[in-house]
Coordinates of C-alpha atoms in Angstrom, one line a residue:
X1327 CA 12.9 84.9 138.3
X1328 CA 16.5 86.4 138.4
X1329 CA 17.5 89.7 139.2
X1330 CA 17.5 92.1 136.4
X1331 CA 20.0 94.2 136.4
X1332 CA 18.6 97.6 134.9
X1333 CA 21.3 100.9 134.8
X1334 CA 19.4 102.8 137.8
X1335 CA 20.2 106.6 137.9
X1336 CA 19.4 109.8 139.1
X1337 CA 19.5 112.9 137.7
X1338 CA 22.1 114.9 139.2
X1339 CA 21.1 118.5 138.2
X1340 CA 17.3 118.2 138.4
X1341 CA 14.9 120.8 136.5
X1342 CA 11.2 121.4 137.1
X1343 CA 8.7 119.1 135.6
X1344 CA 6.6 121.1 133.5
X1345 CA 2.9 120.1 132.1
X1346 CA 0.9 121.9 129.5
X1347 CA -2.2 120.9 128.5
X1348 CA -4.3 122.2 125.3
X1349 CA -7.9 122.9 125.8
X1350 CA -10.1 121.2 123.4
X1351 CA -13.3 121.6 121.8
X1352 CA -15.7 118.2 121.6
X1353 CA -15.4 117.2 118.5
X1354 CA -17.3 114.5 116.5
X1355 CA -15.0 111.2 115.8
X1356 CA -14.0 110.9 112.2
X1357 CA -16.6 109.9 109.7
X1358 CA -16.9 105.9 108.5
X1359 CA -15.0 106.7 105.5
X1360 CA -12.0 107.9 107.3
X1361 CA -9.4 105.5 106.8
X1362 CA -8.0 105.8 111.2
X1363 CA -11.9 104.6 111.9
X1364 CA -12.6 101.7 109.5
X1365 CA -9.4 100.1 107.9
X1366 CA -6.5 100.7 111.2
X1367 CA -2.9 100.5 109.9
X1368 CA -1.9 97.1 110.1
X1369 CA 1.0 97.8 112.9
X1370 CA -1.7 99.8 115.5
X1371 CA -1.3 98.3 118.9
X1372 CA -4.3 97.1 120.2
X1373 CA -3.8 98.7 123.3
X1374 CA -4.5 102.1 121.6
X1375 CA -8.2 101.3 121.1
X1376 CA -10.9 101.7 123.2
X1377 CA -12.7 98.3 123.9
X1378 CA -16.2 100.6 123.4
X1379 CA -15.6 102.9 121.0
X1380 CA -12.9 100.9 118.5
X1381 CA -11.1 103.9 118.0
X1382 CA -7.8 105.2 118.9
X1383 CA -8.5 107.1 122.5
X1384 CA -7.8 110.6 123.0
X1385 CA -8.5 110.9 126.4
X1386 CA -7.8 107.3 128.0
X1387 CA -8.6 106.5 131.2
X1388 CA -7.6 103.5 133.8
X1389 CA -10.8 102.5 135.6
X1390 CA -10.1 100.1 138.8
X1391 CA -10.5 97.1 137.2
X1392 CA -7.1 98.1 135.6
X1393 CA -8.9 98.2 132.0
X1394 CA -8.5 101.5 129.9
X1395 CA -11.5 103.1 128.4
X1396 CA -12.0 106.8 126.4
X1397 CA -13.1 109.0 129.1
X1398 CA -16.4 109.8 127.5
X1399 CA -17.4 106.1 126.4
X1400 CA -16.8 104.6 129.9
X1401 CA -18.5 107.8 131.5
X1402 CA -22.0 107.3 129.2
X1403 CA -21.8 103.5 130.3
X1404 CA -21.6 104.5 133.7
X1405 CA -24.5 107.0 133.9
X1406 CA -26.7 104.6 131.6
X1407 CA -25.6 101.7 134.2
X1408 CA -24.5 99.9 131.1
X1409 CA -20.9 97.2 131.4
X1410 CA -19.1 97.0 128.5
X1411 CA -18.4 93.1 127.5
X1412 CA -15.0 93.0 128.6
X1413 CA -16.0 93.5 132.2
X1414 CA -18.0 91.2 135.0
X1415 CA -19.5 93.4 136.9
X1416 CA -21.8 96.4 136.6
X1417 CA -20.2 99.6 137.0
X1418 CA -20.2 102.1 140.3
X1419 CA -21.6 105.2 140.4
X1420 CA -18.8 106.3 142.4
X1421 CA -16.1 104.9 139.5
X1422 CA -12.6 106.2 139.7
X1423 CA -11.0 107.4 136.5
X1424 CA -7.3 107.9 136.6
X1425 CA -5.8 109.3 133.6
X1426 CA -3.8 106.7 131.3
X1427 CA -0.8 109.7 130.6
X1428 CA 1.7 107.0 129.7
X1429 CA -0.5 105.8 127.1
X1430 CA -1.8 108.7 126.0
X1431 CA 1.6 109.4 125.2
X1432 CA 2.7 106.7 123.7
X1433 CA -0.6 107.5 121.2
X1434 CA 0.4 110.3 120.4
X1435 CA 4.0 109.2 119.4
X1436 CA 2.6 106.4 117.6
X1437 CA 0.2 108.7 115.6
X1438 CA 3.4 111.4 114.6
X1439 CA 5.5 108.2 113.5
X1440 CA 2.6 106.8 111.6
X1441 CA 1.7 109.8 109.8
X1442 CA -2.2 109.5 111.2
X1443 CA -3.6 112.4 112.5
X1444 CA -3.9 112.7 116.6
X1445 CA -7.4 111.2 117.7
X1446 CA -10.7 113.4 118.6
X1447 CA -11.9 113.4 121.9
X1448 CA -15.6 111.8 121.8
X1449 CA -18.3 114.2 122.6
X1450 CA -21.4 112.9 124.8
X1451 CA -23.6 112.3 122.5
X1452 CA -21.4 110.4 120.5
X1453 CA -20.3 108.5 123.8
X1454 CA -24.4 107.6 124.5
X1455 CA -25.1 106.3 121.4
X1456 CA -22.4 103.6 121.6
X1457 CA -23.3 103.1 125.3
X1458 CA -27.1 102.2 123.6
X1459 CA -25.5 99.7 121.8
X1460 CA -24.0 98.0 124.5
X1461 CA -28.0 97.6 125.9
X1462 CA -29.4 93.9 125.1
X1463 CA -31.6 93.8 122.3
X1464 CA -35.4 94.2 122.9
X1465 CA -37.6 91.0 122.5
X1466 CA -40.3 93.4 120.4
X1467 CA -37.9 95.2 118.3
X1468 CA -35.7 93.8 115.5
X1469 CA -32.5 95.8 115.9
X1470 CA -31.3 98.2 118.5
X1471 CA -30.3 101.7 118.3
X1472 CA -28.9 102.8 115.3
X1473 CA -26.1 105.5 115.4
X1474 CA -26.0 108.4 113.3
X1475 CA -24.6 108.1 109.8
X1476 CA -21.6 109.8 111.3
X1477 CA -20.5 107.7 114.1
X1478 CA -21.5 103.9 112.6
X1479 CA -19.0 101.8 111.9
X1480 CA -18.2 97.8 111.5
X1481 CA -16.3 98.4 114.6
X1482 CA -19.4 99.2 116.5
X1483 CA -21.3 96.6 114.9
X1484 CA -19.2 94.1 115.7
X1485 CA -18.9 95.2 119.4
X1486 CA -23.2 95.2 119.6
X1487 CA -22.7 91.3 118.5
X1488 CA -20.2 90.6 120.5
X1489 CA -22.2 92.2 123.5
X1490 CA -25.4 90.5 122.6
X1491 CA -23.8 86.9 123.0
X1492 CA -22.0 87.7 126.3
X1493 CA -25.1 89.0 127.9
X1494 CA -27.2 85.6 126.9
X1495 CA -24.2 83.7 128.8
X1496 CA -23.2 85.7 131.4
X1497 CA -26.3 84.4 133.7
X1498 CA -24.5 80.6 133.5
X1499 CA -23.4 79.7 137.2
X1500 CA -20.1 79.1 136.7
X1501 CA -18.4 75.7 138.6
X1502 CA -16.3 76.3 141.4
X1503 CA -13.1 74.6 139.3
X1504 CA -14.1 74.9 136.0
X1505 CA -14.0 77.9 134.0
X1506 CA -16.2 79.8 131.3
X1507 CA -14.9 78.9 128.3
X1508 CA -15.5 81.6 125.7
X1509 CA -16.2 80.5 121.8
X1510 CA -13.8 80.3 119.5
X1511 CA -13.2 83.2 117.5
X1512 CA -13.1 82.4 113.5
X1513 CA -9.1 82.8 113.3
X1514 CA -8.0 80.9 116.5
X1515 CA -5.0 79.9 116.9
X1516 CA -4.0 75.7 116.8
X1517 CA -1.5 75.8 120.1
X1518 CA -4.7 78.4 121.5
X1519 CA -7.6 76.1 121.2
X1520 CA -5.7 72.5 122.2
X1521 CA -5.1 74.2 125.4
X1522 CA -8.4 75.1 125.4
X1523 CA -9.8 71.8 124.9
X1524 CA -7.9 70.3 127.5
X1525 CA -9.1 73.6 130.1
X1526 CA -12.6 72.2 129.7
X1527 CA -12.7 69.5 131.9
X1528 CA -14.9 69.8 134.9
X1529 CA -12.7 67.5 137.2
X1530 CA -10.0 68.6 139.3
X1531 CA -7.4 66.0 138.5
X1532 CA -7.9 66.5 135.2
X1533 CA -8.4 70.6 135.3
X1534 CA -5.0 70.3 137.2
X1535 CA -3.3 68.4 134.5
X1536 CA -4.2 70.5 131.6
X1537 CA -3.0 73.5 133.6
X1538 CA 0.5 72.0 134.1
X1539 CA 0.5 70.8 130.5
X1540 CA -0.1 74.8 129.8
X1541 CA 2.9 75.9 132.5
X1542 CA 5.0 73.8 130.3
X1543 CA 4.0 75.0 126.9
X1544 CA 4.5 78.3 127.9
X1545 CA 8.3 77.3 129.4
X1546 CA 9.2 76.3 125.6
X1547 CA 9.6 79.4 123.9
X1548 CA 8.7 83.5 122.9
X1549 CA 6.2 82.4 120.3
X1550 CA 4.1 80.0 122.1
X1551 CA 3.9 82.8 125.2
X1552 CA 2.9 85.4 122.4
X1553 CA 0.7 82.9 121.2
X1554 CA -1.0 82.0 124.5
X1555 CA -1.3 85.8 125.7
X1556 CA -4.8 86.2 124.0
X1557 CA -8.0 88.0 125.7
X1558 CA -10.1 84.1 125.7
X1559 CA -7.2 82.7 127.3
X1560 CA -6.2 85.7 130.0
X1561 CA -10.0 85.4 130.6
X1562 CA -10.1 82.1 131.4
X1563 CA -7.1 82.3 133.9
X1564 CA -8.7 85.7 135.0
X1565 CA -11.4 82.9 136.7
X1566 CA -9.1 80.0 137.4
X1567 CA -7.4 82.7 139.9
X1568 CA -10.8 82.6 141.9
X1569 CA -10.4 78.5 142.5
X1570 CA -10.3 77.2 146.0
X1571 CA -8.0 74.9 145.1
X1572 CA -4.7 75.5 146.4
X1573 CA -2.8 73.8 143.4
X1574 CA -4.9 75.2 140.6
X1575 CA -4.0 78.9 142.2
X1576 CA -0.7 78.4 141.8
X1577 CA -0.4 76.8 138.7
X1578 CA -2.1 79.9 137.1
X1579 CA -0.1 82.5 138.8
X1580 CA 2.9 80.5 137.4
X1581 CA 2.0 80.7 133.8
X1582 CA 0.7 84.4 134.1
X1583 CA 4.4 84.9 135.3
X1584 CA 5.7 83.1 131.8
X1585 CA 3.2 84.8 129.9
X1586 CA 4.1 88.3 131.0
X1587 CA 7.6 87.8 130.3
X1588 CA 7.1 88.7 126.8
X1589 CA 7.0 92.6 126.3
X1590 CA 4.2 91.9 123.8
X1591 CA 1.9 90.6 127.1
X1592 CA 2.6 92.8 129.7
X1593 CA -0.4 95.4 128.8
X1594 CA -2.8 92.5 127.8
X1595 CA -2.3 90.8 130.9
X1596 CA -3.3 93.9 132.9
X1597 CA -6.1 94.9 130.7
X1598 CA -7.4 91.3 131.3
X1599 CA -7.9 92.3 135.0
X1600 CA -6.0 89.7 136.5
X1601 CA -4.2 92.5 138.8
X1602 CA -6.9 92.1 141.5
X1603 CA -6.9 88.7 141.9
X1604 CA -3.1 88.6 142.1
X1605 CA -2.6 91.2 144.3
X1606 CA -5.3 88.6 147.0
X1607 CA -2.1 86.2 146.3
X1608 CA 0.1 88.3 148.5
X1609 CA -2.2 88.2 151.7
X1610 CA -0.2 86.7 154.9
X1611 CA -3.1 83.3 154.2
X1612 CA -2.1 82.9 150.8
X1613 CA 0.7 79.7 150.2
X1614 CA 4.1 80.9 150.3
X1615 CA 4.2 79.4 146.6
X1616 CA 1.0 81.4 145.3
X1617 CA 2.7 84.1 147.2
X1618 CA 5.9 83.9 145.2
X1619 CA 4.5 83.6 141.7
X1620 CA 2.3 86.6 142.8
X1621 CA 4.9 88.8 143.6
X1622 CA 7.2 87.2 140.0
X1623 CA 3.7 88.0 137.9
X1624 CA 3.9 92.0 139.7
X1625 CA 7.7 92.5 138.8
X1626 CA 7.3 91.3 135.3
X1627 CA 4.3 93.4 135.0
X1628 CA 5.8 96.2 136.2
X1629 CA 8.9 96.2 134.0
X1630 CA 6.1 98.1 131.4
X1631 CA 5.7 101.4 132.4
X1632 CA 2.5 101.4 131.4
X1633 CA 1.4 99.2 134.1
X1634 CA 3.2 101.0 137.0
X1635 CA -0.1 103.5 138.1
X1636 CA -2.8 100.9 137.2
X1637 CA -1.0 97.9 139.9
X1638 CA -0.5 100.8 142.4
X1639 CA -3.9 101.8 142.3
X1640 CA -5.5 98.4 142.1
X1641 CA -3.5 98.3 145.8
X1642 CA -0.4 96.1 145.2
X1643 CA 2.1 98.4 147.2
X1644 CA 1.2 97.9 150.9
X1645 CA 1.6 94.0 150.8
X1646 CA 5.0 93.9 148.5
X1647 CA 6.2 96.1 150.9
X1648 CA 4.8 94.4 154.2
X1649 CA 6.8 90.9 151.8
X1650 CA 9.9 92.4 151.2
X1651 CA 10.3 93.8 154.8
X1652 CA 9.0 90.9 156.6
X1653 CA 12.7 88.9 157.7
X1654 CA 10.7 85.7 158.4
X1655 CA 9.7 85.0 154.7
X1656 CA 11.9 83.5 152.0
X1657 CA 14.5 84.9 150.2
X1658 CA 13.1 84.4 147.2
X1659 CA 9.7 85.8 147.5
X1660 CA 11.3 88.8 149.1
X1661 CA 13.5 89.7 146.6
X1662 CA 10.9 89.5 144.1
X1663 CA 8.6 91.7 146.1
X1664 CA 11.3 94.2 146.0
X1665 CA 12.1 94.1 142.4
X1666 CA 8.4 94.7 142.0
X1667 CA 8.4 97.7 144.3
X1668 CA 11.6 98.9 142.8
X1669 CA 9.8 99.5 139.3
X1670 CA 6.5 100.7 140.6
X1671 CA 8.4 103.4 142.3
X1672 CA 9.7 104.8 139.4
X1673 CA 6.1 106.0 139.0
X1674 CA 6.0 109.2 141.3
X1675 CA 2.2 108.1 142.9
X1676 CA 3.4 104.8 144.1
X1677 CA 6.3 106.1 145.7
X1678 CA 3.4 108.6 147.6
X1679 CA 1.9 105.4 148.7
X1680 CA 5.0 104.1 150.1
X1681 CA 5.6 107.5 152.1
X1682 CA 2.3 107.3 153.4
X1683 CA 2.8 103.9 155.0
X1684 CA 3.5 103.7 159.0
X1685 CA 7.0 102.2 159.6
X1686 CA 7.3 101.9 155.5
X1687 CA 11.3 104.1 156.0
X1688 CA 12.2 102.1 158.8
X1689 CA 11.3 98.8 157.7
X1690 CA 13.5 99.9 154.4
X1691 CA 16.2 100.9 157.1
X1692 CA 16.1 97.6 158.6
X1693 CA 16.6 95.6 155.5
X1694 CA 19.3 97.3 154.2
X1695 CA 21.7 96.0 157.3
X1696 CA 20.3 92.5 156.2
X1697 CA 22.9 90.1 155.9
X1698 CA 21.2 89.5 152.2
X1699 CA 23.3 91.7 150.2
X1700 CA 21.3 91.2 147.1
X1701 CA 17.7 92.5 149.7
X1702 CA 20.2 95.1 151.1
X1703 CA 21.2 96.5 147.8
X1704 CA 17.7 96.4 146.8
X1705 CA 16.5 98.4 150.3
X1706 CA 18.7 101.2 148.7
X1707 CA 17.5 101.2 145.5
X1708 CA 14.0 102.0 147.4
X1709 CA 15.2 104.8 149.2
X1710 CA 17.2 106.3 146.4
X1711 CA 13.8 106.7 144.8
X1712 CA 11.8 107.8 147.8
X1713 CA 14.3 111.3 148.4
X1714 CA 13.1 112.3 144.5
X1715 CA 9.7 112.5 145.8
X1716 CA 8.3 115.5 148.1
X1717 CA 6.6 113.4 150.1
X1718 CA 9.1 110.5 150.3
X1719 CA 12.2 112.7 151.5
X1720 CA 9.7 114.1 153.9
X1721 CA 9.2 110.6 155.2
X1722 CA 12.1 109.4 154.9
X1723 CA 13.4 112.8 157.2
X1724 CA 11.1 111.2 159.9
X1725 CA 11.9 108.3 159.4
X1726 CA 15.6 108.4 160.6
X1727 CA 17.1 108.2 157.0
X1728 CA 19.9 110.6 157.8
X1729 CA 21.2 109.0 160.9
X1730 CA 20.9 105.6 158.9
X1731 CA 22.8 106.8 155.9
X1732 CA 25.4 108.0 157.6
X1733 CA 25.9 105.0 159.8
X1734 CA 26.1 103.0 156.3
X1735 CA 28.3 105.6 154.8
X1736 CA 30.6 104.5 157.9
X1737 CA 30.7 100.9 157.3
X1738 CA 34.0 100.0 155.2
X1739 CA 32.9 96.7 154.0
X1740 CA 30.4 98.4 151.5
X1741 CA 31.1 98.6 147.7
X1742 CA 31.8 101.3 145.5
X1743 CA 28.0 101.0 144.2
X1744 CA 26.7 101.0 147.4
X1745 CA 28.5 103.6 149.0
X1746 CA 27.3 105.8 145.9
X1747 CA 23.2 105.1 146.8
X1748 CA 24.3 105.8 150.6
X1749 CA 25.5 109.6 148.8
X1750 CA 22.5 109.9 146.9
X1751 CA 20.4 109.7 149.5
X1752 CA 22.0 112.4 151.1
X1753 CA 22.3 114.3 148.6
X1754 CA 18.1 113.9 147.7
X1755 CA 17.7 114.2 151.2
X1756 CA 20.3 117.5 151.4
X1757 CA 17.2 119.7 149.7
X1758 CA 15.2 119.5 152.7
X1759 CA 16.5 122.5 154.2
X1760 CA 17.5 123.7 157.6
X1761 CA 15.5 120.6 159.0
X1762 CA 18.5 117.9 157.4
X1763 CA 21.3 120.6 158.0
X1764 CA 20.1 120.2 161.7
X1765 CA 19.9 116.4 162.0
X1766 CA 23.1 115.5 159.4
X1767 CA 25.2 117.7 161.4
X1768 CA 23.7 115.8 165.1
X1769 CA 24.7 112.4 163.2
X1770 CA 28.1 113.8 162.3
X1771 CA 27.5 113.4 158.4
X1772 CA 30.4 115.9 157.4
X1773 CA 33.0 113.9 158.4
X1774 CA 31.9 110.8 156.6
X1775 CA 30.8 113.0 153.7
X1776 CA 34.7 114.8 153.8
X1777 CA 36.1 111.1 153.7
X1778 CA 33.6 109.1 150.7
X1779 CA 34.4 112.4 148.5
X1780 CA 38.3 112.3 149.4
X1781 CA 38.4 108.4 148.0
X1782 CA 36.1 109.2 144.8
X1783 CA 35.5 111.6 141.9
X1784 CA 33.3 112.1 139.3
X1785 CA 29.3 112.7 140.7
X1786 CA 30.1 111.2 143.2
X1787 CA 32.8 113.1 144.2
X1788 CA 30.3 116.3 143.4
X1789 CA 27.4 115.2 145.0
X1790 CA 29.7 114.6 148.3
X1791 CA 30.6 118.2 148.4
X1792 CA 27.4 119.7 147.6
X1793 CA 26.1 118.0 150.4
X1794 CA 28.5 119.0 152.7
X1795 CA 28.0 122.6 151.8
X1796 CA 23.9 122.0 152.4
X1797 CA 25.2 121.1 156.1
X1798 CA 27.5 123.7 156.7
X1799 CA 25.6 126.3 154.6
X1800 CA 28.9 128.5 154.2
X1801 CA 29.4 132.0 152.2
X1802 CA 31.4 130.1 149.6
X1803 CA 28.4 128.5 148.2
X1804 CA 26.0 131.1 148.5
X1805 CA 28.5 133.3 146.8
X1806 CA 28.9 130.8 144.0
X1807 CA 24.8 130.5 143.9
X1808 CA 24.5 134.2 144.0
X1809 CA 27.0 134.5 140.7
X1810 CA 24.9 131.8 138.5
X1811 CA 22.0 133.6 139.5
X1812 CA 23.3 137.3 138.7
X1813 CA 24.8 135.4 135.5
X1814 CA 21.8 134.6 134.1
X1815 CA 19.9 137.6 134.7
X1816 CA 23.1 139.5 133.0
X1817 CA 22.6 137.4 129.7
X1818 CA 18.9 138.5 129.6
X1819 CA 19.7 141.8 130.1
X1820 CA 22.3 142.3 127.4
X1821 CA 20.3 140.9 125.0
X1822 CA 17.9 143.8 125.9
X1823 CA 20.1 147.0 126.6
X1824 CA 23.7 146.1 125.0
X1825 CA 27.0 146.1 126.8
X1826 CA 26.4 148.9 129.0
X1827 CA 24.2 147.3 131.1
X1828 CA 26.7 143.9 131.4
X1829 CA 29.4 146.4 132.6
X1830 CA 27.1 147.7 135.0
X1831 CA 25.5 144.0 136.5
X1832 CA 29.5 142.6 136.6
X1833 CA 30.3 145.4 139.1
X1834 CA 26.9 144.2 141.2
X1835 CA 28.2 140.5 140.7
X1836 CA 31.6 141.6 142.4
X1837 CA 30.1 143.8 145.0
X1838 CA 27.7 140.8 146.2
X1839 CA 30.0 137.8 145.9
X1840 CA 32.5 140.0 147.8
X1841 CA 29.3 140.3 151.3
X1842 CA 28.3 136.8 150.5
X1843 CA 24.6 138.3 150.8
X1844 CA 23.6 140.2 147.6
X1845 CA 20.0 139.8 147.4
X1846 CA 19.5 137.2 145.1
X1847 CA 21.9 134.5 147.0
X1848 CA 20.4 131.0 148.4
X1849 CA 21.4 128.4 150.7
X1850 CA 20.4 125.0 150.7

């Protein structure tokens, strides 16, 4: 997989993030004859239903399988000790929820574009009864338990069904090389079920030839990738991924890489739970080929923002970054690890976990004097991202960033490009406070900081002399901060009391920016 060349930037001026959040009664889900819970605008994403309820979620939630659920539903099957269908294994006790806010915000765009009113949160009891009918049917009794007029839909019907004839095959030992086949659903697709057929086969050889016939398929265009990117298929794979066999492995971490090329597959394939098993691909045992179409599958993946918190939780960070900083492995695998990293780092938590990791800034360090531009490039990229992040700046303050920055900001073989990351991490870096003034002005940053803003302009050119005025803290900038600052408390002001009291503040704002030390001046 190439290099894609996204338009990375930073914010220059940066501005508090700022969350609200609106407290919510439990409120009943929409009766059957509401059009949102029975009949679904054609153009709903699947990806906006819960696999439990069939509903549009309100509150979804990323369990660590890497499957979303409504909070409630997953939370009534975990205290009834109940799996949903799309899961192989009972759920813990102890099961992590992490808050799906990407997607519930995408939901809530959807629902203001569609015209469809936002969805309910599900209250317990609602979330119990569906749970109940995810139980397998008693031998004695000749339907299970009914849910109130209210709540019963053909969604949840369905769902009970579909439950039922998992649970009577899920006690089939499955062979070591060949998968669980699910049934064919009534509308299957032609290309779909030929590849099926040809998946069934219980011999290697011939399991191993059917998989390659499938890598190929999905090399020949969009629509037969969109095609392919189905639950029974991603299911299938989802079990290949467990094969001893070195060659099968592979093969199937290939194809999940063409499938996930298409924006249309990226959430299926990580609602498939697949992640997991990928992110085994990138221990230091795996084949350096496995390892490689591991680290392809977790870039493409990540591209969908989506995606970024659920393959940092399921654990991917530690090993792409122990790949990409690890000069004995290939180029190739390398530079795909990074690409990877690069993209989950635009989430704020995974950039955490990189902070967090022992020797994580100067491995990063190390890599960007590689004689590899392209992995040197990409080292910066990394640490641009880290100095937005609390914990990364601190890290990356420990870590020797500063010294290293300014040593790079020296070397007059860099490109314009470059020597604009090596500014930006300064600049990130320049917020930390007496700590960098003390170590920029030890590794003589002002003078390479007085020359990159002599030969540019623009943000560049601004974000030089900021800098430079963090380091050297003089009364000119705390002057010029103590002016915005009286400023905007002089707007507010007139607004309140009229002219008079502007004439009065402009004679403070003289006095002060005269001392340099009215009481409402800063320094970086």
């Amino acid at each position: 997989m190439g290099l894609v060349r996204d338009r990375w930037r930073l914010p220059f001026r940066r501005s508090g993030f700022h969350s609200s959040s609106s407290s919510s009664s439990l409120l009943q889900p929409p009766s059957p004859h509401t059009p949102s819970s029975v009949s679904n605008p054609p153009d709903l994403p699947p990806e906006f239903l819960c696999p439990i309820s069939g509903a549009l979620m309100a509150d979804p939630v990323i369990i660590p399988s890497g499957e979303t659920f409504e909070r409630a539903c997953i939370e009534a099957c975990r205290d009834l000790s109940v799996s949903p269908p799309s899961l192989s294994a009972d759920l813990s006790s102890s099961l992590l929820l992490i808050p799906n806010s990407a997607l519930r915000s995408a939901i809530i765009r959807w629902c203001d574009v569609a015209g469809v009113p936002h969805p309910l949160t599900v209250s317990s009891e609602v979330a119990s009864h569906l749970a109940r009918l995810l139980l397998p049917a008693s031998p004695n009794s000749k339907s299970q338990t009914q849910l109130p007029n209210e709540i019963s839909s053909p969604t949840a019907s369905s769902s009970s069904s579909e439950q039922s004839t998992s649970s009577s095959s899920s006690s089939e030992t499955i062979p070591a090389a060949k998968p669980q086949i699910p049934e064919s659903p009534i509308h299957a697709d032609p290309l779909e079920e030929k590849i099926m057929a040809k998946l069934k086969h219980a011999k290697i050889q011939e399991l191993e030839s059917a998989l390659i016939s499938l890598l190929e398929t999905t090399r020949e265009s969009a629509s037969c990738r969109v095609a392919l990117g189905s639950p029974r298929l991603l299911a299938v794979l989802k079990d290949l991924l467990h094969s001893r066999h070195t060659a099968v492995k592979s093969t199937v971490l290939a194809v999940i890489v063409n499938l996930s090329l298409e924006p249309e597959n990226k959430v299926r394939v990580v609602r498939s739970g697949v992640v997991p098993a990928i992110v085994d691909a990138l221990r230091p045992s795996s084949p350096s080929t496995a390892t490689e179409h591991a680290a392809g599958a977790l870039f493409s993946l990540a591209l969908e923002e989506q995606n970024r918190t659920v393959i940092g939780v399921l654990g991917a960070v530690p090993p792409l970054l122990r790949i990409f900083c690890t000069a004995e492995l290939g180029f190739r695998v390398r530079l795909e690890a990074g690409m990877a990293l690069h993209y989950l780092c635009l989430s704020e938590i995974n950039v955490t976990k990189v902070a967090r990791i022992p020797g994580a800034v100067k491995g990063l360090i190390t890599v960007s004097r590689a004689d590899a531009r392209a992995l040197s490039r990409m080292a910066m990229r990394l640490m641009v991202g880290m100095v937005e992040s609390k914990e990364g700046k601190a890290a990356m303050l420990d870590g020797g960033a500063v010294e290293a920055a300014v040593a790079m900001l020296r070397n007059e073989e860099q490109e314009e490009d470059e020597e604009e990351m090596v500014v930006r991490i300064l600049y990130g870096m320049s917020f930390g406070g007496l700590r960098f003034r003390g170590i920029a002005r030890r590794a003589g940053a002002e003078e390479a900081l007085e020359i990159a803003a002599g030969r540019s302009e623009g943000e560049k050119r601004e974000m030089s002399t900021m800098t430079l005025r963090a380091i050297r803290g003089d009364a000119e900038m705390e002057a010029d901060v103590a002016r915005i600052l009286w400023a905007e408390a002089v707007e507010t002001e007139e607004e309140r009391s009229g002219a008079s009291e502007k004439l009065a503040a402009s004679c403070r704002i003289k006095q002060e920016s005269g001392s340099g030390s009215g009481p409402n001046s800063a320094g970086f």
